[in-house]
PDB file of C-alpha atoms in Angstrom:
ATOM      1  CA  UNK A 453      -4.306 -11.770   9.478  1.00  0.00           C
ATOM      2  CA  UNK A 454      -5.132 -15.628   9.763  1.00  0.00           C
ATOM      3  CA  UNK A 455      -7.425 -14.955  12.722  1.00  0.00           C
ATOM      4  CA  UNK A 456      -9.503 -12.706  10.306  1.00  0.00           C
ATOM      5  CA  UNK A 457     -12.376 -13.778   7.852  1.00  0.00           C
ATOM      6  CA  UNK A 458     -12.551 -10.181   6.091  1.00  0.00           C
ATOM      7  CA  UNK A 459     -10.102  -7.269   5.417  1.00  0.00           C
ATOM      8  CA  UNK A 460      -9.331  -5.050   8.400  1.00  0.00           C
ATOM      9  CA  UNK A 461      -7.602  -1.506   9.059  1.00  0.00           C
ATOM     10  CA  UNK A 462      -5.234  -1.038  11.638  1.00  0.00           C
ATOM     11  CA  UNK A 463      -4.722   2.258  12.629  1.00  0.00           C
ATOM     12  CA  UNK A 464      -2.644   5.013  14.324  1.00  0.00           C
ATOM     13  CA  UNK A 465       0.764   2.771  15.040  1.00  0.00           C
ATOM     14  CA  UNK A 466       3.466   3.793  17.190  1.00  0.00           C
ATOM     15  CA  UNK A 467       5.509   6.488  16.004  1.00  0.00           C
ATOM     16  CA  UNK A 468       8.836   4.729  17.212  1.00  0.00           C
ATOM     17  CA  UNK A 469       7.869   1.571  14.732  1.00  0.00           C
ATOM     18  CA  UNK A 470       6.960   3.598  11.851  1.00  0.00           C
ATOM     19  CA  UNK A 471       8.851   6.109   8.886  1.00  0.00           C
ATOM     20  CA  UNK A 472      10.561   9.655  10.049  1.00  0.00           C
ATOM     21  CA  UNK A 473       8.136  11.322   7.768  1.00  0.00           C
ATOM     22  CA  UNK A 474       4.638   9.905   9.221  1.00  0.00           C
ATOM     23  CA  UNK A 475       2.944  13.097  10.649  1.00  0.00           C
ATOM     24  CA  UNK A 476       2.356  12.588  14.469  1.00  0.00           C
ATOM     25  CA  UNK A 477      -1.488  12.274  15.952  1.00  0.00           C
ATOM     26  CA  UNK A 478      -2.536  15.379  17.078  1.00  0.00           C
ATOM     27  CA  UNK A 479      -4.379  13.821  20.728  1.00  0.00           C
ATOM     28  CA  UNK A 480      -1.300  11.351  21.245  1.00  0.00           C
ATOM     29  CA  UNK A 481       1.668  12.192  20.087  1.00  0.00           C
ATOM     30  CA  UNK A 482       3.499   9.097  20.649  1.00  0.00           C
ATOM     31  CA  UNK A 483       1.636   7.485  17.797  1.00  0.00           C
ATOM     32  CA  UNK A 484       1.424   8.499  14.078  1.00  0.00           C
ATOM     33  CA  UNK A 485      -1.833   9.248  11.601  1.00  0.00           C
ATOM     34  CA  UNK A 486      -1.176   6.104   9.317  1.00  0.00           C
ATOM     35  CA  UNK A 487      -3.872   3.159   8.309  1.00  0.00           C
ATOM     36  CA  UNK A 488      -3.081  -0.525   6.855  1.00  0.00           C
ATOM     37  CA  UNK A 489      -5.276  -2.611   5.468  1.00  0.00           C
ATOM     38  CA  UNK A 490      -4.758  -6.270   5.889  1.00  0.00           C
ATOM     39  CA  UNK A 491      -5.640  -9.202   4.078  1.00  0.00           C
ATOM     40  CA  UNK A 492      -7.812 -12.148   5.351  1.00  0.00           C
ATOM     41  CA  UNK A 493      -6.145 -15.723   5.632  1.00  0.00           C
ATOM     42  CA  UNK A 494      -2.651 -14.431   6.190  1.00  0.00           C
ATOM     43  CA  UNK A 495      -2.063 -12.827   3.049  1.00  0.00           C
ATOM     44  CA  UNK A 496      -0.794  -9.694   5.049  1.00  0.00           C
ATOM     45  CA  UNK A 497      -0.311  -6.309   4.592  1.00  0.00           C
ATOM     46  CA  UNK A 498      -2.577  -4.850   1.068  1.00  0.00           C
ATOM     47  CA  UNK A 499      -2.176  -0.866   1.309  1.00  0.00           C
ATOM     48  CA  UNK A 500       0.090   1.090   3.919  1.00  0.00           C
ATOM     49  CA  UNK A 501      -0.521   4.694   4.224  1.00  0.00           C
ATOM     50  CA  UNK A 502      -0.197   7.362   6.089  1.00  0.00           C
ATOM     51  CA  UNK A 503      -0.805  11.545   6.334  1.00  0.00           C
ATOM     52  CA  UNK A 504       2.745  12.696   5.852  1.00  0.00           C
ATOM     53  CA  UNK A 505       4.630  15.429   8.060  1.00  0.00           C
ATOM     54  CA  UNK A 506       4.638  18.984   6.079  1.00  0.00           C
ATOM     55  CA  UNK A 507       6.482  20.885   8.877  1.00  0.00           C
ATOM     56  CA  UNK A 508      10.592  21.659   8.026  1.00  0.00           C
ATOM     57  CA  UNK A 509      11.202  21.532  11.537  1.00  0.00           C
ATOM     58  CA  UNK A 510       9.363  19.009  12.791  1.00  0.00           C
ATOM     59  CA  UNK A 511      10.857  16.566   9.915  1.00  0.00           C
ATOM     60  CA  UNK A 512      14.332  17.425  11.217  1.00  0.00           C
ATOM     61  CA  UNK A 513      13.533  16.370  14.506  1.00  0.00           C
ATOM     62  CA  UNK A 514      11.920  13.520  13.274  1.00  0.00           C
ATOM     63  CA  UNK A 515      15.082  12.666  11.676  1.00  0.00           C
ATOM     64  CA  UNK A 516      17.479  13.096  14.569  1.00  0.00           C
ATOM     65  CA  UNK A 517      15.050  11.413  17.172  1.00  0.00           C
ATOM     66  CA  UNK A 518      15.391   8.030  14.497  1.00  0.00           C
ATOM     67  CA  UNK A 519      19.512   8.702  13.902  1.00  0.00           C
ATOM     68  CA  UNK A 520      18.973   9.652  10.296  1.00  0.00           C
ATOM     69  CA  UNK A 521      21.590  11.491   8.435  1.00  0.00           C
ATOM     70  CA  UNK A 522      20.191  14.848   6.831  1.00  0.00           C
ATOM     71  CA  UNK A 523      22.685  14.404   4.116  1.00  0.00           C
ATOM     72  CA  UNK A 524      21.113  11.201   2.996  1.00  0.00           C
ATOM     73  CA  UNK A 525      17.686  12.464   2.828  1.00  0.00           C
ATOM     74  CA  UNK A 526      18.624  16.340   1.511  1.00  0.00           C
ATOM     75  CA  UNK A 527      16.458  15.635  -1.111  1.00  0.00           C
ATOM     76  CA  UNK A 528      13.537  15.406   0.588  1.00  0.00           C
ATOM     77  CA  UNK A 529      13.724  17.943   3.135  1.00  0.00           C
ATOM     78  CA  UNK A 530      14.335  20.013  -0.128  1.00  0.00           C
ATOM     79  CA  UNK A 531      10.794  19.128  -0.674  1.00  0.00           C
ATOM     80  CA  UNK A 532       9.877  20.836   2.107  1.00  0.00           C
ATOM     81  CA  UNK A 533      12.177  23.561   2.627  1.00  0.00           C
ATOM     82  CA  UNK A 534      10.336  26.640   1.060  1.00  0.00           C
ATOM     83  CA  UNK A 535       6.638  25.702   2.409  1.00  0.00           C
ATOM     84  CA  UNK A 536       4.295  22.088   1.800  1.00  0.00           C
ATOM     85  CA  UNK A 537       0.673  21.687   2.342  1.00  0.00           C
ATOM     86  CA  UNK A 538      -1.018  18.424   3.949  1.00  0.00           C
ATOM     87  CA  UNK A 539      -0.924  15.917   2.137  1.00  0.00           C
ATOM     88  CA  UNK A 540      -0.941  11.913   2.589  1.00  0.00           C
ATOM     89  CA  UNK A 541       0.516   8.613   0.801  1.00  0.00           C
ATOM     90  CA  UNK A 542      -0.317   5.460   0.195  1.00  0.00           C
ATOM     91  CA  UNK A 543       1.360   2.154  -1.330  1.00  0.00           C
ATOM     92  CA  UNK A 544      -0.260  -1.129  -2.512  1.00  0.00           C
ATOM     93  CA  UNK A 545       1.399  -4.632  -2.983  1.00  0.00           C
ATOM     94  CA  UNK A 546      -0.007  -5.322  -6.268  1.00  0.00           C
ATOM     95  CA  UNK A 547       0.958  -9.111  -5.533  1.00  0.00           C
ATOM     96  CA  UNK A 548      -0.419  -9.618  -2.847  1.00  0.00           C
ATOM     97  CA  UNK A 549      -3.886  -7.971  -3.738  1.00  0.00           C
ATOM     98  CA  UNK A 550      -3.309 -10.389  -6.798  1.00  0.00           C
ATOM     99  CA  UNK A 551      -2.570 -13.249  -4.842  1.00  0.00           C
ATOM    100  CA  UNK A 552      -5.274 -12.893  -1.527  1.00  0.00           C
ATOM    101  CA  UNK A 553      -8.354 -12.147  -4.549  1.00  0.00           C
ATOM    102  CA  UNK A 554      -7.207 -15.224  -6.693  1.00  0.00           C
ATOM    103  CA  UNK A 555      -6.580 -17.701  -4.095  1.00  0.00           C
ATOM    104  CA  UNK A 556      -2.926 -18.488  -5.131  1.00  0.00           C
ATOM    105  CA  UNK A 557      -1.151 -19.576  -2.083  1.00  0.00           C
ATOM    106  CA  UNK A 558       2.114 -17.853  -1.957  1.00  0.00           C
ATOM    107  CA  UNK A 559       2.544 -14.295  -3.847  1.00  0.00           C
ATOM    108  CA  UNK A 560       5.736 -15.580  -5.758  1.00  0.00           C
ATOM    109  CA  UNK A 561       2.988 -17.311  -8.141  1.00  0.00           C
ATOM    110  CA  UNK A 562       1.311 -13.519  -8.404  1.00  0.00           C
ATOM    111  CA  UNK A 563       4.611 -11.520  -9.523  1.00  0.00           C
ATOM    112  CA  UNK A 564       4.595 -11.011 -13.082  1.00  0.00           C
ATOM    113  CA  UNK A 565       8.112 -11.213 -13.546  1.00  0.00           C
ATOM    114  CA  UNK A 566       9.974 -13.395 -10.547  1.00  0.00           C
ATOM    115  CA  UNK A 567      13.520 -12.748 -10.041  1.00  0.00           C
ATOM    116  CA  UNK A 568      14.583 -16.589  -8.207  1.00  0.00           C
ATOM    117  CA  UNK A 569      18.319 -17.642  -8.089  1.00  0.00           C
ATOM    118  CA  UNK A 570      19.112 -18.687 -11.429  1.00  0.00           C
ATOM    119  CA  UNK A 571      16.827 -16.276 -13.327  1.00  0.00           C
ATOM    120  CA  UNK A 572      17.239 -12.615 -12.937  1.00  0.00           C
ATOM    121  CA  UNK A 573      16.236 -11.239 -15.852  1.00  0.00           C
ATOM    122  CA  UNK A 574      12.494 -11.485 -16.927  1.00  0.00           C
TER     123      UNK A 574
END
């Protein structure tokens, strides 16, 4: 993101680099319907989302073709056990945003409450 003077999307990764649960492109199926946004001036990744897999089945493949245990994730393929609709995600590092639209050089100086190695309670 140094080599850029404005935010950019990046699109459409690689399914083998990305989460179990990212729904797979329709066109090319070796890459995954997801969009970042990154920061200018090498402040990184901002928002990571993607259009999330609503098919049981295709989940459990998912999860055997990246050596997942089904017992660890029962939970969510709870979720989607008795029927899901589409539907898509999103996260935001708040810190970063913080940190890349105030200037502050490193995002430590943007959390709100740093845990360092002598102070882990706020």
């Amino acid at each position: 993101s140094e080599s850029f003077e404005k935010p950019v999307f990046v699109m459409n990764y690689p399914r083998d680099i990305k989460a179990f649960y990212m729904k797979e492109h329709p066109e090319r199926p070796e890459l995954v319907k997801c969009a970042d946004l990154i920061a200018p001036e090498g402040y990184g990744e901002i928002i990571g989302g993607s259009q999330r897999e609503e098919d049981y089945d295709k989940l459990l493949k998912n999860m055997k073709d990246f050596g997942l245990s089904e017992d660890d994730y029962g939970w969510y393929l709870d979720l989607r056990k008795y029927g899901s609709v589409p539907h898509s995600g999103f996260g935001m590092g708040l810190e970063r945003f913080v940190a890349w639209v105030c200037g502050i050089p490193h995002v430590r100086e943007a959390i709100p409450f740093p845990r360092m190695l002598y102070r882990i309670y706020p």
